[in-house]
Amino acid sequence: MTPGADAGASDRLDRGMLPSATVGKFDAVTAGSALIGDASGLAVAPMPSLAAYAAALAYPAPAAAEGPFTEDAFFAAVRKGAADQAAPLGSAVTLKQTHTPAGIIAAMRAVSGQGAYVVAVIERKDTFTEKTANALTPSKAFTILSGKSVINKNAVLSTYEFVVFHIPASGKATVVAAAEQPHAASGT
């Protein structure tokens, strides 16, 4: 069993622009685009949109709820990646995945009436818990980050998920670009 395995990761690592995503126009370089001071003119404020998106990514999946965002290719890939990691573990190991907003890096308004673009970071924690006396063999990435080659009880792999989403003047926010980077691991 391999916690933090790259199952499905090739579908979601280094994603960049999502399929069929587009980025609208910004104000001219000479004028510059305004930063978002308040959410006036936007369908939803950036932080609540980011928080709802992050919460909806959890594994096991939370109860379906209408969020202020549309599900996108990154959303689907992260969900599929978690399910693909959990499937071979069976009942001997549990996987819990949490996604917590780590902050907004930048938020700029698009041209008048076209909403805004927000660059944000979400921290994902994949927690694997061994429920038997068996040991887990971690992935190469996990071993590099943690220095551990055997896991007896639990393992936590932390990954930054970088997302760029468009918040329109009305309607739902849409992620237009995303990438992820593992940054820490620990285990006992």
PDB file of C-alpha atoms in Angstrom, residues 4-125:
ATOM      1  CA  GLY A   4       0.782   9.622  -1.246  1.00  0.00           C
ATOM      2  CA  ALA A   5       1.129   7.555  -4.405  1.00  0.00           C
ATOM      3  CA  ASP A   6       0.890   9.454  -7.612  1.00  0.00           C
ATOM      4  CA  ALA A   7      -2.309   7.636  -8.654  1.00  0.00           C
ATOM      5  CA  GLY A   8      -4.092   9.996 -10.974  1.00  0.00           C
ATOM      6  CA  ALA A   9      -1.529  12.697 -10.311  1.00  0.00           C
ATOM      7  CA  SER A  10      -0.408  12.867 -13.919  1.00  0.00           C
ATOM      8  CA  ASP A  11      -3.925  14.073 -14.688  1.00  0.00           C
ATOM      9  CA  ARG A  12      -3.634  16.965 -12.289  1.00  0.00           C
ATOM     10  CA  LEU A  13      -0.017  17.979 -11.726  1.00  0.00           C
ATOM     11  CA  ASP A  14       1.265  21.002 -13.600  1.00  0.00           C
ATOM     12  CA  ARG A  15      -2.189  21.554 -15.004  1.00  0.00           C
ATOM     13  CA  GLY A  16      -1.909  25.273 -15.734  1.00  0.00           C
ATOM     14  CA  MET A  17      -4.841  26.494 -17.793  1.00  0.00           C
ATOM     15  CA  LEU A  18      -7.802  24.149 -17.612  1.00  0.00           C
ATOM     16  CA  PRO A  19      -9.294  22.727 -20.808  1.00  0.00           C
ATOM     17  CA  SER A  20     -11.701  25.163 -22.479  1.00  0.00           C
ATOM     18  CA  ALA A  21     -10.932  27.866 -19.885  1.00  0.00           C
ATOM     19  CA  THR A  22     -10.520  31.430 -21.050  1.00  0.00           C
ATOM     20  CA  VAL A  23      -9.266  34.561 -19.365  1.00  0.00           C
ATOM     21  CA  GLY A  24     -11.046  37.814 -20.109  1.00  0.00           C
ATOM     22  CA  LYS A  25      -9.543  41.231 -20.591  1.00  0.00           C
ATOM     23  CA  PHE A  26      -7.930  43.481 -18.036  1.00  0.00           C
ATOM     24  CA  ASP A  27      -7.572  47.247 -18.153  1.00  0.00           C
ATOM     25  CA  ALA A  28      -4.805  48.635 -20.350  1.00  0.00           C
ATOM     26  CA  VAL A  29      -1.288  48.295 -18.993  1.00  0.00           C
ATOM     27  CA  THR A  30      -0.990  52.076 -18.820  1.00  0.00           C
ATOM     28  CA  ALA A  31      -3.998  52.252 -16.471  1.00  0.00           C
ATOM     29  CA  GLY A  32      -3.620  48.918 -14.679  1.00  0.00           C
ATOM     30  CA  SER A  33      -6.375  46.728 -13.288  1.00  0.00           C
ATOM     31  CA  ALA A  34      -7.769  47.616  -9.898  1.00  0.00           C
ATOM     32  CA  LEU A  35      -7.207  45.297  -6.978  1.00  0.00           C
ATOM     33  CA  ILE A  36     -10.324  44.068  -5.217  1.00  0.00           C
ATOM     34  CA  GLY A  37     -10.899  46.201  -2.140  1.00  0.00           C
ATOM     35  CA  ASP A  38     -14.449  45.048  -1.618  1.00  0.00           C
ATOM     36  CA  ALA A  39     -16.654  42.579  -3.451  1.00  0.00           C
ATOM     37  CA  SER A  40     -19.025  45.149  -4.934  1.00  0.00           C
ATOM     38  CA  GLY A  41     -19.937  44.244  -8.485  1.00  0.00           C
ATOM     39  CA  LEU A  42     -19.020  40.578  -7.978  1.00  0.00           C
ATOM     40  CA  ALA A  43     -21.363  37.598  -7.656  1.00  0.00           C
ATOM     41  CA  VAL A  44     -19.539  36.465  -4.493  1.00  0.00           C
ATOM     42  CA  ALA A  45     -16.604  37.718  -2.440  1.00  0.00           C
ATOM     43  CA  PRO A  46     -13.294  35.930  -3.120  1.00  0.00           C
ATOM     44  CA  MET A  47     -12.736  34.327   0.302  1.00  0.00           C
ATOM     45  CA  PRO A  48     -16.202  32.733   0.666  1.00  0.00           C
ATOM     46  CA  SER A  49     -15.881  31.372  -2.874  1.00  0.00           C
ATOM     47  CA  LEU A  50     -12.435  29.933  -2.098  1.00  0.00           C
ATOM     48  CA  ALA A  51     -13.661  28.452   1.201  1.00  0.00           C
ATOM     49  CA  ALA A  52     -16.662  26.770  -0.457  1.00  0.00           C
ATOM     50  CA  TYR A  53     -14.484  25.358  -3.245  1.00  0.00           C
ATOM     51  CA  ALA A  54     -11.920  24.017  -0.759  1.00  0.00           C
ATOM     52  CA  ALA A  55     -14.582  22.415   1.448  1.00  0.00           C
ATOM     53  CA  ALA A  56     -16.227  20.714  -1.537  1.00  0.00           C
ATOM     54  CA  LEU A  57     -12.924  19.045  -2.521  1.00  0.00           C
ATOM     55  CA  ALA A  58     -12.760  16.981   0.701  1.00  0.00           C
ATOM     56  CA  TYR A  59     -12.502  13.181   0.660  1.00  0.00           C
ATOM     57  CA  PRO A  60     -14.592  11.347   1.588  1.00  0.00           C
ATOM     58  CA  ALA A  61     -16.804  13.699  -0.381  1.00  0.00           C
ATOM     59  CA  PRO A  62     -19.115  15.903   1.680  1.00  0.00           C
ATOM     60  CA  ALA A  63     -22.855  15.854   1.103  1.00  0.00           C
ATOM     61  CA  ALA A  64     -23.653  17.525  -2.190  1.00  0.00           C
ATOM     62  CA  ALA A  65     -24.468  21.197  -1.776  1.00  0.00           C
ATOM     63  CA  GLU A  66     -25.023  24.023  -4.202  1.00  0.00           C
ATOM     64  CA  GLY A  67     -21.801  26.045  -4.149  1.00  0.00           C
ATOM     65  CA  PRO A  68     -20.922  29.463  -5.568  1.00  0.00           C
ATOM     66  CA  PHE A  69     -18.648  27.795  -8.151  1.00  0.00           C
ATOM     67  CA  THR A  70     -18.878  25.450 -11.116  1.00  0.00           C
ATOM     68  CA  GLU A  71     -17.160  22.077 -10.938  1.00  0.00           C
ATOM     69  CA  ASP A  72     -14.161  22.059 -13.273  1.00  0.00           C
ATOM     70  CA  ALA A  73     -11.479  19.718 -14.601  1.00  0.00           C
ATOM     71  CA  PHE A  74      -9.171  20.344 -11.609  1.00  0.00           C
ATOM     72  CA  PHE A  75     -12.029  19.672  -9.172  1.00  0.00           C
ATOM     73  CA  ALA A  76     -12.820  16.408 -10.972  1.00  0.00           C
ATOM     74  CA  ALA A  77      -9.143  15.365 -11.125  1.00  0.00           C
ATOM     75  CA  VAL A  78      -8.554  15.999  -7.406  1.00  0.00           C
ATOM     76  CA  ARG A  79     -11.691  14.045  -6.489  1.00  0.00           C
ATOM     77  CA  LYS A  80     -10.726  11.199  -8.859  1.00  0.00           C
ATOM     78  CA  GLY A  81      -7.152  11.191  -7.543  1.00  0.00           C
ATOM     79  CA  ALA A  82      -8.386  10.741  -3.968  1.00  0.00           C
ATOM     80  CA  ALA A  83     -10.729   7.912  -4.963  1.00  0.00           C
ATOM     81  CA  ASP A  84      -7.932   6.257  -6.971  1.00  0.00           C
ATOM     82  CA  GLN A  85      -5.587   6.455  -3.956  1.00  0.00           C
ATOM     83  CA  ALA A  86      -8.208   5.062  -1.570  1.00  0.00           C
ATOM     84  CA  ALA A  87      -9.417   2.164  -3.742  1.00  0.00           C
ATOM     85  CA  PRO A  88      -6.382  -0.152  -3.441  1.00  0.00           C
ATOM     86  CA  LEU A  89      -6.075   0.512   0.303  1.00  0.00           C
ATOM     87  CA  GLY A  90      -9.206  -1.481   1.088  1.00  0.00           C
ATOM     88  CA  SER A  91     -10.448  -1.521   4.658  1.00  0.00           C
ATOM     89  CA  ALA A  92      -6.969  -1.786   6.196  1.00  0.00           C
ATOM     90  CA  VAL A  93      -6.141   1.880   5.633  1.00  0.00           C
ATOM     91  CA  THR A  94      -8.344   4.956   5.617  1.00  0.00           C
ATOM     92  CA  LEU A  95      -7.724   8.075   3.582  1.00  0.00           C
ATOM     93  CA  LYS A  96      -9.038  11.438   4.691  1.00  0.00           C
ATOM     94  CA  GLN A  97      -8.339  14.472   2.550  1.00  0.00           C
ATOM     95  CA  THR A  98      -8.899  18.015   3.791  1.00  0.00           C
ATOM     96  CA  HIS A  99      -8.514  21.223   1.798  1.00  0.00           C
ATOM     97  CA  THR A 100      -8.031  24.462   3.733  1.00  0.00           C
ATOM     98  CA  PRO A 101      -7.760  27.935   2.186  1.00  0.00           C
ATOM     99  CA  ALA A 102      -4.210  29.149   2.802  1.00  0.00           C
ATOM    100  CA  GLY A 103      -4.840  32.605   1.397  1.00  0.00           C
ATOM    101  CA  ILE A 104      -5.407  34.838  -1.551  1.00  0.00           C
ATOM    102  CA  ILE A 105      -2.234  35.912  -3.327  1.00  0.00           C
ATOM    103  CA  ALA A 106      -3.789  38.455  -5.687  1.00  0.00           C
ATOM    104  CA  ALA A 107      -7.258  39.582  -6.722  1.00  0.00           C
ATOM    105  CA  MET A 108      -7.686  41.908  -9.700  1.00  0.00           C
ATOM    106  CA  ARG A 109     -10.742  43.247 -11.424  1.00  0.00           C
ATOM    107  CA  ALA A 110     -11.212  42.489 -15.106  1.00  0.00           C
ATOM    108  CA  VAL A 111     -12.452  45.202 -17.468  1.00  0.00           C
ATOM    109  CA  SER A 112     -15.626  46.912 -16.331  1.00  0.00           C
ATOM    110  CA  GLY A 113     -18.502  44.520 -15.767  1.00  0.00           C
ATOM    111  CA  GLN A 114     -16.499  41.330 -16.322  1.00  0.00           C
ATOM    112  CA  GLY A 115     -15.828  40.438 -12.702  1.00  0.00           C
ATOM    113  CA  ALA A 116     -12.419  39.640 -11.275  1.00  0.00           C
ATOM    114  CA  TYR A 117      -9.640  37.051 -11.262  1.00  0.00           C
ATOM    115  CA  VAL A 118      -8.339  35.669  -7.989  1.00  0.00           C
ATOM    116  CA  VAL A 119      -5.070  33.783  -7.448  1.00  0.00           C
ATOM    117  CA  ALA A 120      -5.278  31.687  -4.296  1.00  0.00           C
ATOM    118  CA  VAL A 121      -3.647  28.814  -2.427  1.00  0.00           C
ATOM    119  CA  ILE A 122      -5.388  25.865  -0.794  1.00  0.00           C
ATOM    120  CA  GLU A 123      -3.479  23.437   1.428  1.00  0.00           C
ATOM    121  CA  ARG A 124      -4.481  19.805   0.998  1.00  0.00           C
ATOM    122  CA  LYS A 125      -3.633  17.225   3.646  1.00  0.00           C
TER     123      LYS A 125
END
